[in-house]
Amino acid sequence: MPTVGCHLSSAKGFLAMGETALSIGANTFQFFTRNPRGSRAKAPDPADTASFLRLWGEAGDGTFVAHAPYTLNPCAARPEVLDFARQVLREDLDRLEALPGALYNFHPGSHVGQGVSAGIEFIAGMLNDLLTPEQHTPVLLETMAGKGSEVGGRFEELRAILDRVTLSQRMGVCLDTCHVFDAGYDIVGDLDGVLTEFDRVVGLSRLRAVHLNDTMNPLGSRKDRHQKLGEGTLGLEAVARIVNHPALRDLPFLLETPNDLPDYAREIALVRSLSRETGA
Ligand code: FE
Ligand code: FE
Ligand code: ZN
C-alpha cells in the first residue's frame, strides 16, 4: 500500500493529527512546526506526544513530515531574520528528537539579492552550526519553484548545499512536484529524464519524501501555485506516472493541494486508486 497523506493543522496537538490522518485514509501526514508565517510554537505536551506515538506505531506508516515555517530564511540579509532562522531550526530539531519517525523539511531560503552562491554558503553554514552527530531527525531540503530569489530551484543548488554540510549523511531532499515543474523540470513530458537528472546531480538515495501537488502554471513559470490533483497543468496521467514510478512509489506522498478535509480524503483515495500494486 502506498504511503499517502496530506498537510494537517497542528492546532490540536499530535494525537489529534494522527486521528485526523487515519480518519481520512492517510497513513502519513505533514504539519507546520509553528504557524507558517509565525514565530513562537508552544512546546509539545509529553502526554499528547506519547499517545500519538502509540497510535501511530500501530496504525500509521511510521513516517511523517514536520515542515518549517515559510518565514524561516537561512540566507536572509537582515541579521534579525537570520537569528530567527537559527533559533527556529535549533528549537525544531531539539523538539523533533522526541518524535521518532519525523522528517524535518525546510525551504532552503531566498538570497534576497546576495546571489545564489552566497545564499548556498549561508544555508550550509547555518546547518553546520546546528546539526549535531547526536540528532536522529533527517533534515530535508525542498525542491523550490525558483520564485524571486529562491535557492533550490535547480538540482545543482541542492547538491552544492549538501556538498558543504559536514554531517551531510543527515540530509535528504523532498521533491515537490508543483515546484519542480514550475522550476522548468518537465515531469509531464519526461519524468524519467527528470529523475535521471536528479539522480545524476543529487542522487536518488537522497530522496525521502514527495510533495504531491498539481500546479496552476505552465512549465518553467517559476510561480509556485498549487492545484488539486488532475485539475492543473500536470494532469492525472502525469500524477499516475509519478506515484507508480519505481524511484518514487515507496516514498511518502504528501498532498499540499487547496483542499478541506473531505476533499483531502477523496484525493488520498484517488492516489491509492492510481497506484498499481506491484505484487511486492
Ligand atoms: Fe514547502
Ligand atoms: Fe511543498
Ligand atoms: Zn509550494
Coordinates of C-alpha atoms and ligand atoms in Angstrom, one line a residue:
M1 CA 0.0 0.0 0.0
P2 CA 1.4 3.4 -0.9
T3 CA 2.2 5.9 1.8
V4 CA -0.1 8.8 1.3
G5 CA -1.3 11.7 3.4
C6 CA -1.7 15.4 3.4
H7 CA -0.9 18.6 5.2
L8 CA -2.8 18.9 8.5
S9 CA -3.3 21.6 11.1
S10 CA -1.3 21.0 14.3
A11 CA -3.5 23.3 16.4
K12 CA -5.0 20.4 18.5
G13 CA -1.7 18.6 19.0
F14 CA -0.2 15.4 17.8
L15 CA -2.8 12.8 18.9
A16 CA -5.5 14.8 17.1
M17 CA -3.4 15.0 13.9
G18 CA -2.8 11.2 14.0
E19 CA -6.5 10.6 14.5
T20 CA -7.5 13.0 11.7
A21 CA -5.0 11.4 9.3
L22 CA -6.4 7.9 9.9
S23 CA -10.0 9.2 9.6
I24 CA -9.3 10.4 6.1
G25 CA -7.5 7.3 5.0
A26 CA -4.0 8.7 5.3
N27 CA -1.0 6.7 6.6
T28 CA 1.3 9.7 6.7
F29 CA 0.8 13.4 7.2
Q30 CA 2.6 16.7 7.3
F31 CA 2.3 19.7 9.7
F32 CA 3.9 23.0 10.3
T33 CA 6.2 23.1 13.3
R34 CA 4.6 26.5 14.0
N35 CA 2.3 29.0 12.3
P36 CA 3.5 29.0 8.6
R37 CA 4.2 32.8 8.8
G38 CA 4.7 32.8 12.5
S39 CA 7.3 32.6 15.2
R40 CA 6.6 31.1 18.6
A41 CA 5.5 27.5 19.0
K42 CA 4.4 26.1 22.3
A43 CA 6.4 23.1 23.5
P44 CA 4.7 19.8 22.7
D45 CA 2.9 18.1 25.6
P46 CA 4.7 14.9 26.5
A47 CA 1.4 13.0 27.3
D48 CA 0.0 14.0 23.9
T49 CA 3.2 13.0 22.1
A50 CA 3.2 9.6 23.9
S51 CA -0.4 8.9 22.9
F52 CA 0.3 9.9 19.3
L53 CA 3.4 7.7 19.1
R54 CA 1.4 4.8 20.5
L55 CA -1.4 5.3 17.9
W56 CA 0.9 5.9 15.1
G57 CA 3.1 2.9 15.9
E58 CA 0.1 0.7 15.4
A59 CA -1.8 2.4 12.6
G60 CA 0.4 4.7 10.7
D61 CA 3.2 4.1 8.3
G62 CA 5.9 5.4 10.6
T63 CA 7.0 8.4 8.6
F64 CA 5.5 11.9 8.9
V65 CA 6.9 15.3 7.9
A66 CA 7.5 18.4 10.1
H67 CA 7.6 21.4 7.8
A68 CA 9.5 24.5 9.0
P69 CA 7.6 27.9 8.7
Y70 CA 7.9 29.8 5.4
T71 CA 9.4 32.7 7.2
L72 CA 12.5 30.7 8.0
N73 CA 15.2 32.0 5.7
P74 CA 18.7 30.8 6.4
C75 CA 20.2 33.0 3.7
A76 CA 18.5 36.3 4.6
A77 CA 20.4 39.6 4.5
R78 CA 19.0 41.1 7.7
P79 CA 20.6 39.8 10.9
E80 CA 17.3 39.6 12.8
V81 CA 15.9 37.3 10.1
L82 CA 19.0 35.1 10.2
D83 CA 18.7 35.0 14.0
F84 CA 15.1 33.9 13.7
A85 CA 16.0 31.1 11.3
R86 CA 18.8 29.9 13.6
Q87 CA 16.5 29.9 16.6
V88 CA 13.6 28.1 14.9
L89 CA 15.9 25.5 13.3
R90 CA 17.6 24.8 16.7
E91 CA 14.3 24.6 18.6
D92 CA 12.5 22.5 15.9
L93 CA 15.4 20.0 15.7
D94 CA 15.5 19.8 19.5
R95 CA 11.8 19.1 19.8
L96 CA 11.7 16.6 17.0
E97 CA 14.1 14.3 18.9
A98 CA 11.1 13.3 20.9
L99 CA 9.2 12.3 17.7
P100 CA 10.8 9.2 16.1
G101 CA 9.6 8.8 12.5
A102 CA 9.7 12.6 11.8
L103 CA 11.4 14.0 8.8
Y104 CA 12.2 17.7 9.0
N105 CA 11.6 19.7 5.8
F106 CA 12.5 23.3 5.1
H107 CA 12.7 25.7 2.1
P108 CA 16.4 26.4 1.6
G109 CA 15.6 30.1 1.5
S110 CA 15.8 33.3 -0.6
H111 CA 19.1 35.0 -1.1
V112 CA 17.3 38.4 -1.5
G113 CA 19.8 39.8 -4.0
Q114 CA 23.0 38.5 -2.3
G115 CA 23.4 35.9 -5.1
V116 CA 22.9 32.2 -5.3
S117 CA 26.5 31.3 -4.3
A118 CA 26.3 33.5 -1.2
G119 CA 22.9 32.0 -0.4
I120 CA 24.3 28.5 -0.6
E121 CA 27.2 29.4 1.7
F122 CA 24.8 30.9 4.3
I123 CA 22.4 27.9 4.2
A124 CA 25.2 25.3 4.6
G125 CA 26.9 27.5 7.2
M126 CA 23.8 27.5 9.4
L127 CA 23.3 23.8 9.0
N128 CA 26.9 23.2 10.0
D129 CA 26.3 25.4 13.1
L130 CA 23.2 23.5 14.2
L131 CA 23.4 19.8 13.1
T132 CA 25.0 17.5 15.7
P133 CA 26.0 13.9 15.4
E134 CA 23.6 13.0 18.2
Q135 CA 20.5 14.2 16.3
H136 CA 18.3 11.5 14.7
T137 CA 15.9 13.5 12.5
P138 CA 16.7 13.5 8.8
V139 CA 16.7 17.1 7.5
L140 CA 15.3 17.6 4.1
L141 CA 15.8 20.4 1.6
E142 CA 12.7 21.1 -0.5
T143 CA 13.0 21.5 -4.3
M144 CA 11.7 25.0 -5.0
A145 CA 10.0 26.7 -7.9
G146 CA 12.7 29.3 -8.2
K147 CA 10.3 32.2 -7.5
G148 CA 12.0 35.5 -6.8
S149 CA 15.5 34.8 -5.3
E150 CA 14.6 31.3 -4.0
V151 CA 17.6 29.0 -3.7
G152 CA 16.9 25.3 -4.6
G153 CA 15.1 25.7 -7.9
R154 CA 17.9 23.9 -9.6
F155 CA 19.1 20.4 -8.5
E156 CA 22.7 21.7 -8.7
E157 CA 21.9 24.2 -5.9
L158 CA 20.7 21.5 -3.7
R159 CA 23.8 19.5 -4.5
A160 CA 26.0 22.5 -3.6
I161 CA 24.3 22.8 -0.2
L162 CA 24.7 19.1 0.5
D163 CA 28.4 19.2 -0.5
R164 CA 29.1 21.9 2.0
V165 CA 27.3 20.3 5.0
T166 CA 29.7 18.3 7.2
L167 CA 27.0 16.0 8.5
S168 CA 25.6 15.6 5.0
Q169 CA 24.5 12.0 5.7
R170 CA 21.8 13.5 7.9
M171 CA 20.4 15.4 4.9
G172 CA 17.9 14.5 2.3
V173 CA 15.6 16.1 -0.3
C174 CA 11.8 16.4 -0.6
L175 CA 10.7 16.7 -4.2
D176 CA 7.7 19.0 -4.7
T177 CA 6.0 18.1 -8.0
C178 CA 4.4 21.6 -8.4
H179 CA 7.7 23.3 -7.6
V180 CA 10.0 21.2 -9.9
F181 CA 7.6 21.7 -12.9
D182 CA 7.3 25.4 -12.2
A183 CA 11.1 25.5 -12.0
G184 CA 11.3 24.0 -15.5
Y185 CA 11.7 20.3 -15.0
D186 CA 9.2 18.6 -17.3
I187 CA 7.8 15.8 -15.2
V188 CA 4.8 15.6 -17.6
G189 CA 6.6 15.0 -20.8
D190 CA 9.8 13.3 -19.5
L191 CA 9.5 12.1 -15.9
D192 CA 12.2 9.5 -16.5
G193 CA 14.6 12.2 -17.8
V194 CA 14.0 14.5 -14.9
L195 CA 14.6 11.7 -12.4
T196 CA 17.7 10.6 -14.2
E197 CA 18.9 14.2 -14.0
F198 CA 18.0 14.3 -10.3
D199 CA 20.0 11.0 -9.8
R200 CA 23.0 12.3 -11.6
V201 CA 23.1 15.7 -9.8
V202 CA 21.7 14.9 -6.3
G203 CA 21.4 11.1 -6.1
L204 CA 18.0 9.3 -5.8
S205 CA 19.2 7.9 -2.5
R206 CA 18.7 11.4 -1.0
L207 CA 15.0 11.5 -1.9
R208 CA 13.0 10.9 1.3
A209 CA 9.6 12.4 0.5
V210 CA 7.4 13.8 -2.3
H211 CA 5.1 16.8 -2.1
L212 CA 2.4 15.6 -4.5
N213 CA 0.7 18.7 -5.9
D214 CA -0.7 19.7 -9.3
T215 CA 0.2 23.2 -10.4
M216 CA -1.8 26.2 -11.8
N217 CA 1.0 27.3 -14.0
P218 CA 3.0 26.2 -17.1
L219 CA 6.4 24.6 -17.2
G220 CA 9.2 26.9 -16.1
S221 CA 6.8 29.7 -14.8
R222 CA 8.7 29.9 -11.5
K223 CA 5.3 30.8 -9.9
D224 CA 4.6 28.1 -7.1
R225 CA 0.8 28.0 -7.1
H226 CA -0.5 24.5 -6.1
Q227 CA -3.6 23.0 -7.6
K228 CA -5.8 19.9 -6.8
L229 CA -4.5 16.7 -8.4
G230 CA -5.7 16.4 -12.0
E231 CA -7.1 20.0 -12.2
G232 CA -3.8 21.7 -13.1
T233 CA -1.1 21.7 -15.7
L234 CA 0.3 18.3 -14.6
G235 CA -2.9 16.4 -15.1
L236 CA -4.0 13.0 -13.8
E237 CA -2.0 10.9 -16.2
A238 CA 1.3 12.5 -15.1
V239 CA 0.3 12.1 -11.4
A240 CA -0.4 8.4 -12.0
R241 CA 3.1 8.0 -13.6
I242 CA 4.6 9.8 -10.6
V243 CA 3.0 7.7 -7.9
N244 CA 3.9 4.5 -9.8
H245 CA 7.5 5.4 -10.8
P246 CA 9.9 2.8 -9.3
A247 CA 12.1 5.6 -7.9
L248 CA 9.2 7.3 -6.2
R249 CA 6.5 4.8 -5.4
D250 CA 7.9 3.7 -2.0
L251 CA 8.3 7.3 -0.7
P252 CA 5.7 9.1 1.4
F253 CA 3.4 11.2 -0.8
L254 CA 2.2 14.4 0.9
L255 CA -0.6 16.4 -0.6
E256 CA -0.4 20.2 -0.2
T257 CA -3.3 20.9 -2.5
P258 CA -6.0 23.5 -1.9
N259 CA -8.5 21.2 -0.2
D260 CA -10.5 20.9 3.0
L261 CA -10.5 17.5 4.9
P262 CA -13.3 15.8 2.9
D263 CA -11.6 16.8 -0.3
Y264 CA -8.3 15.5 1.0
A265 CA -10.0 12.2 1.9
R266 CA -11.2 12.0 -1.7
E267 CA -7.8 12.9 -3.1
I268 CA -6.0 10.4 -0.9
A269 CA -8.4 7.7 -2.2
L270 CA -7.7 8.9 -5.7
V271 CA -3.9 8.5 -5.3
R272 CA -4.5 5.0 -3.9
S273 CA -6.7 4.1 -6.9
L274 CA -4.0 5.4 -9.3
S275 CA -1.2 3.4 -7.7
R276 CA -0.8 0.0 -9.2
E277 CA 0.1 -2.9 -6.9
T278 CA 3.5 -4.2 -7.7
G279 CA 2.9 -7.6 -6.3
A280 CA 5.7 -7.0 -3.8
Ligands
FE1 FE 7.2 23.5 1.4
FE2 FE 5.9 21.7 -0.9
ZN3 ZN 4.7 25.4 -2.9

